[in-house]
Short mmCIF file of C-alpha atoms and ligand atoms in Angstrom, two decimals:
data_model
loop_
_atom_site.label_atom_id
_atom_site.label_comp_id
_atom_site.label_asym_id
_atom_site.label_seq_id
_atom_site.Cartn_x
_atom_site.Cartn_y
_atom_site.Cartn_z
CA MET A 150 -48.28 88.55 27.62
CA ALA A 151 -47.40 92.11 26.74
CA ARG A 152 -49.69 93.75 24.22
CA ARG A 153 -47.62 95.07 21.38
CA SER A 154 -48.95 97.36 18.70
CA LYS A 155 -48.13 96.68 15.08
CA LEU A 156 -45.84 98.76 12.91
CA VAL A 157 -45.63 98.76 9.13
CA ALA A 158 -42.55 100.59 7.87
CA GLY A 159 -41.77 101.18 4.22
CA ASN A 160 -38.18 101.05 3.04
CA TRP A 161 -38.09 102.87 -0.28
CA LYS A 162 -34.40 102.07 -0.82
CA MET A 163 -32.98 104.13 -3.71
CA HIS A 164 -36.31 104.81 -5.42
CA GLY A 165 -38.54 107.81 -5.88
CA SER A 166 -38.74 111.31 -7.28
CA THR A 167 -40.45 114.37 -5.87
CA ALA A 168 -43.40 113.86 -8.21
CA GLN A 169 -43.81 110.15 -7.49
CA ASN A 170 -43.34 110.60 -3.75
CA GLN A 171 -46.04 113.23 -3.59
CA GLY A 172 -48.64 110.90 -5.06
CA LEU A 173 -47.55 107.92 -2.99
CA LEU A 174 -47.45 109.79 0.31
CA ASN A 175 -50.80 111.46 -0.26
CA ALA A 176 -52.37 108.10 -1.08
CA VAL A 177 -50.89 106.48 2.02
CA ILE A 178 -52.08 109.29 4.28
CA SER A 179 -55.61 109.41 2.96
CA ARG A 180 -56.14 105.66 2.65
CA THR A 181 -54.79 104.62 6.06
CA VAL A 182 -56.39 107.32 8.15
CA GLU A 183 -58.85 104.85 9.73
CA LEU A 184 -56.11 102.48 10.87
CA LYS A 185 -55.67 104.09 14.24
CA GLU A 186 -54.05 101.16 15.99
CA VAL A 187 -51.37 100.47 13.34
CA GLY A 188 -48.13 102.45 13.35
CA ILE A 189 -47.18 103.49 9.82
CA ALA A 190 -43.82 104.87 8.70
CA VAL A 191 -41.78 105.39 5.55
CA SER A 192 -37.99 105.42 5.28
CA VAL A 193 -37.06 107.63 2.37
CA PRO A 194 -33.80 108.56 0.66
CA TYR A 195 -32.06 111.51 2.36
CA PRO A 196 -32.88 114.12 -0.32
CA TYR A 197 -36.59 113.49 0.18
CA LEU A 198 -36.65 113.94 3.94
CA ALA A 199 -37.71 117.57 3.59
CA GLN A 200 -40.55 116.50 1.32
CA ALA A 201 -41.59 113.74 3.71
CA GLN A 202 -41.55 116.23 6.55
CA SER A 203 -43.67 118.76 4.73
CA VAL A 204 -46.22 116.21 3.49
CA LEU A 205 -46.40 114.01 6.60
CA ALA A 206 -46.13 116.54 9.42
CA ASN A 207 -49.28 116.45 11.56
CA THR A 208 -50.50 113.23 9.97
CA HIS A 209 -50.55 109.72 11.46
CA VAL A 210 -47.66 108.62 9.19
CA SER A 211 -44.09 108.88 10.53
CA TRP A 212 -40.95 109.09 8.47
CA GLY A 213 -37.30 108.25 8.75
CA ALA A 214 -34.09 107.45 6.93
CA GLN A 215 -32.40 104.26 5.76
CA ASN A 216 -28.95 104.83 7.21
CA VAL A 217 -27.10 107.19 9.52
CA SER A 218 -23.50 107.97 10.38
CA GLN A 219 -22.06 106.51 13.55
CA HIS A 220 -20.28 109.85 14.10
CA GLU A 221 -21.84 112.89 15.67
CA LYS A 222 -20.36 115.44 13.28
CA GLY A 223 -17.12 116.37 11.58
CA ALA A 224 -15.03 115.67 8.51
CA TYR A 225 -17.01 112.73 7.11
CA THR A 226 -17.70 113.68 3.52
CA GLY A 227 -20.96 112.28 2.23
CA GLU A 228 -22.26 111.20 5.62
CA VAL A 229 -25.45 112.27 7.39
CA SER A 230 -25.68 112.55 11.17
CA ALA A 231 -28.47 111.50 13.48
CA ALA A 232 -28.96 115.13 14.56
CA MET A 233 -29.58 116.07 10.92
CA LEU A 234 -32.28 113.41 10.69
CA VAL A 235 -33.88 114.80 13.82
CA ASP A 236 -33.68 118.25 12.23
CA PHE A 237 -35.94 116.92 9.47
CA GLY A 238 -38.43 115.45 11.91
CA CYS A 239 -37.45 111.80 11.53
CA ARG A 240 -38.78 109.38 14.10
CA TYR A 241 -37.06 106.25 12.79
CA VAL A 242 -33.84 105.23 11.09
CA ILE A 243 -33.01 101.82 9.68
CA VAL A 244 -29.63 100.49 10.81
CA GLY A 245 -27.86 97.34 9.72
CA HIS A 246 -29.95 96.61 6.65
CA SER A 247 -28.44 93.60 4.88
CA GLU A 248 -27.70 95.72 1.81
CA ARG A 249 -25.59 98.03 3.97
CA ARG A 250 -23.87 95.07 5.58
CA ALA A 251 -23.19 93.27 2.29
CA LEU A 252 -22.57 96.13 -0.15
CA TYR A 253 -21.02 98.76 2.13
CA GLY A 254 -19.06 96.57 4.50
CA GLU A 255 -20.95 97.46 7.66
CA ASP A 256 -20.09 94.89 10.30
CA SER A 257 -22.07 94.34 13.46
CA HIS A 258 -19.85 96.66 15.47
CA THR A 259 -20.38 99.54 13.03
CA VAL A 260 -24.10 98.82 13.08
CA ALA A 261 -24.04 98.93 16.87
CA LEU A 262 -22.31 102.33 16.79
CA LYS A 263 -24.96 103.61 14.38
CA PHE A 264 -27.69 102.25 16.62
CA ARG A 265 -26.17 104.10 19.58
CA ALA A 266 -25.71 107.33 17.62
CA ALA A 267 -29.33 107.21 16.48
CA GLN A 268 -30.65 106.76 19.99
CA ALA A 269 -28.37 109.41 21.42
CA ALA A 270 -30.05 111.90 19.08
CA GLY A 271 -33.53 110.71 20.03
CA LEU A 272 -34.28 108.55 16.99
CA ILE A 273 -35.78 105.07 17.14
CA PRO A 274 -33.42 102.70 15.35
CA ILE A 275 -34.96 99.88 13.33
CA LEU A 276 -32.22 97.28 13.71
CA CYS A 277 -32.16 94.71 10.90
CA VAL A 278 -30.83 91.22 11.43
CA GLY A 279 -30.95 88.13 9.25
CA GLU A 280 -29.09 85.26 7.68
CA THR A 281 -28.09 84.49 4.09
CA LEU A 282 -29.29 81.37 2.32
CA ASP A 283 -25.89 79.70 2.79
CA GLN A 284 -26.06 80.40 6.50
CA ARG A 285 -29.60 79.01 6.73
CA ASP A 286 -28.57 75.92 4.78
CA ALA A 287 -25.60 75.48 7.08
CA GLY A 288 -27.97 75.51 10.05
CA ILE A 289 -26.45 78.62 11.63
CA THR A 290 -29.38 81.05 11.34
CA GLU A 291 -29.67 81.46 15.11
CA GLN A 292 -25.93 81.95 15.53
CA VAL A 293 -25.85 84.66 12.87
CA VAL A 294 -28.86 86.51 14.25
CA ALA A 295 -27.51 86.19 17.80
CA GLU A 296 -24.19 87.75 16.82
CA GLN A 297 -25.90 90.68 15.10
CA LEU A 298 -28.17 91.24 18.08
CA ASP A 299 -25.64 90.61 20.86
CA THR A 300 -23.13 93.07 19.41
CA VAL A 301 -25.68 95.85 19.82
CA VAL A 302 -26.75 94.71 23.28
CA GLU A 303 -23.11 94.51 24.42
CA LEU A 304 -22.47 98.09 23.34
CA THR A 305 -25.70 99.71 24.49
CA GLY A 306 -27.11 97.44 27.19
CA VAL A 307 -30.34 95.51 26.84
CA SER A 308 -32.44 98.40 28.15
CA ALA A 309 -31.63 100.35 24.95
CA LEU A 310 -33.90 97.90 23.12
CA ALA A 311 -36.84 99.43 24.96
CA LYS A 312 -36.51 102.38 22.58
CA ALA A 313 -35.84 100.44 19.40
CA VAL A 314 -37.53 98.26 16.83
CA LEU A 315 -36.06 95.04 15.46
CA ALA A 316 -36.56 93.70 11.96
CA TYR A 317 -35.84 90.10 11.10
CA GLU A 318 -35.04 90.06 7.40
CA PRO A 319 -33.72 86.80 5.99
CA VAL A 320 -31.38 87.96 3.22
CA TRP A 321 -32.65 85.26 0.85
CA ALA A 322 -36.16 86.69 1.10
CA ILE A 323 -35.28 90.31 0.33
CA GLY A 324 -36.35 91.47 -3.10
CA THR A 325 -36.45 87.87 -4.32
CA GLY A 326 -40.15 87.17 -4.14
CA LYS A 327 -39.31 84.31 -1.74
CA THR A 328 -41.01 85.00 1.55
CA ALA A 329 -40.12 83.07 4.66
CA THR A 330 -43.11 80.96 5.61
CA PRO A 331 -45.00 82.39 8.56
CA GLN A 332 -43.65 79.52 10.67
CA GLN A 333 -40.02 80.04 9.54
CA ALA A 334 -40.31 83.71 10.43
CA GLN A 335 -42.09 83.02 13.71
CA ASP A 336 -39.36 80.59 14.77
CA VAL A 337 -36.64 83.23 14.40
CA HIS A 338 -38.79 85.95 15.98
CA ALA A 339 -39.39 83.69 18.97
CA PHE A 340 -35.67 82.97 19.17
CA ILE A 341 -34.89 86.71 19.16
CA ARG A 342 -37.39 87.32 21.92
CA ARG A 343 -36.08 84.44 24.03
CA ARG A 344 -32.54 85.67 23.65
CA ILE A 345 -33.48 89.16 24.83
CA ALA A 346 -35.68 87.73 27.59
CA ALA A 347 -32.64 86.00 29.02
CA ASN A 348 -31.40 89.52 29.83
CA ASP A 349 -34.66 91.34 30.38
CA SER A 350 -38.06 89.75 30.00
CA VAL A 351 -39.98 93.02 30.16
CA VAL A 352 -37.99 94.54 27.30
CA ALA A 353 -38.34 91.29 25.35
CA GLY A 354 -42.09 91.24 25.83
CA GLU A 355 -42.59 94.83 24.72
CA LEU A 356 -40.16 94.97 21.81
CA GLN A 357 -41.67 95.25 18.33
CA VAL A 358 -40.06 92.69 16.03
CA LEU A 359 -40.94 93.24 12.37
CA TYR A 360 -40.57 90.75 9.57
CA GLY A 361 -39.11 91.86 6.25
CA GLY A 362 -38.50 90.09 2.96
CA SER A 363 -40.96 90.04 0.08
CA VAL A 364 -43.95 91.03 2.20
CA LYS A 365 -46.90 91.83 -0.05
CA ALA A 366 -50.62 92.39 0.29
CA SER A 367 -51.22 88.71 -0.40
CA ASN A 368 -49.02 87.28 2.38
CA ALA A 369 -49.02 90.05 5.00
CA ALA A 370 -52.02 88.96 7.06
CA GLU A 371 -50.70 85.46 7.52
CA LEU A 372 -47.26 86.71 8.60
CA PHE A 373 -48.68 89.37 10.91
CA GLY A 374 -50.95 86.77 12.48
CA MET A 375 -48.00 84.97 14.04
CA PRO A 376 -47.61 85.59 17.78
CA ASP A 377 -44.12 87.15 17.67
CA ILE A 378 -44.44 89.14 14.43
CA ASP A 379 -45.37 92.73 15.14
CA GLY A 380 -45.58 94.11 11.63
CA GLY A 381 -43.30 94.44 8.66
CA LEU A 382 -40.44 96.26 7.01
CA ILE A 383 -41.57 96.57 3.42
CA GLY A 384 -39.29 97.18 0.45
CA GLY A 385 -40.67 96.80 -3.07
CA ALA A 386 -44.31 96.75 -2.05
CA SER A 387 -43.95 100.04 -0.17
CA LEU A 388 -43.55 101.84 -3.50
CA VAL A 389 -47.00 100.82 -4.70
CA ALA A 390 -49.82 102.61 -2.90
CA ASP A 391 -52.38 99.80 -3.29
CA GLU A 392 -49.92 97.23 -1.95
CA PHE A 393 -48.63 99.31 0.93
CA VAL A 394 -52.10 100.37 2.04
CA ALA A 395 -53.31 96.76 1.92
CA ILE A 396 -50.30 95.66 3.99
CA CYS A 397 -51.07 98.35 6.58
CA ASP A 398 -54.64 97.11 6.61
CA ALA A 399 -53.46 93.54 7.19
CA ALA A 400 -51.75 94.73 10.39
CA LYS A 401 -55.09 95.56 12.00
CA ASN A 402 -55.89 93.28 14.90
P1 PGA B 98 -38.50 93.60 -0.02
O1 PGA B 98 -37.38 94.34 0.86
O2 PGA B 98 -39.81 93.81 0.68
O3 PGA B 98 -38.43 94.26 -1.36
O4 PGA B 98 -38.12 92.16 -0.07
C1 PGA B 98 -37.45 94.35 2.26
C2 PGA B 98 -36.28 95.13 2.81
O5 PGA B 98 -35.17 95.04 2.23
O6 PGA B 98 -36.41 95.84 3.82
#
């Protein structure tokens, strides 16, 4: 079996201020410095990318954004291009977060275009997939996740996943305090890997698949201990230094 390293990525969503960020980032840098084998990243709101770059440059912590335009440049008022993210030293960008899909009408095709635009500029997209509670109850979790995944693979080819990260985030577990059980998460992660393996088993074996949805210090180790879970995408708990550091620690092998 391929050996995959773990990644813990914070998703600050629309939170923070320059003063708060400074304290949080400094705490994360200094308190995770021993965790050599764990990848650590934060996805910050656009206005704080310059701050992230200046605080995190030459540290072990990477940074990125939470969204990106599918367009390269042009008359798209309010949008931010992948090249601009690269200009601020981003390594990662989240695409297809369920809040973008649900609140901003991003369908799987738009998400796939964003994924492609991110990679074309040299960013690593963190592609989010996941079902709502209604979809889970209706027994169509795998169908929903497959559609979200396949739309990207159809546009970019399966080999593009070699330079990407996936995040399985059941919508019902995001910001609700309801975590998927380790087994529920593992089942979907294994499904994702099988589906990719049908096209390319090497890519499937090496791909990092994160779990997201109410991950906290108290449940992280159990989730990260599952065979197909390679770390987490962390919302609320990424804003609290003690929590985020403990979650990074839980990703140690
Ligand atoms: P949460 O959010 O950890 O606050 O549930 C996760 C996410 O939306 O990425």
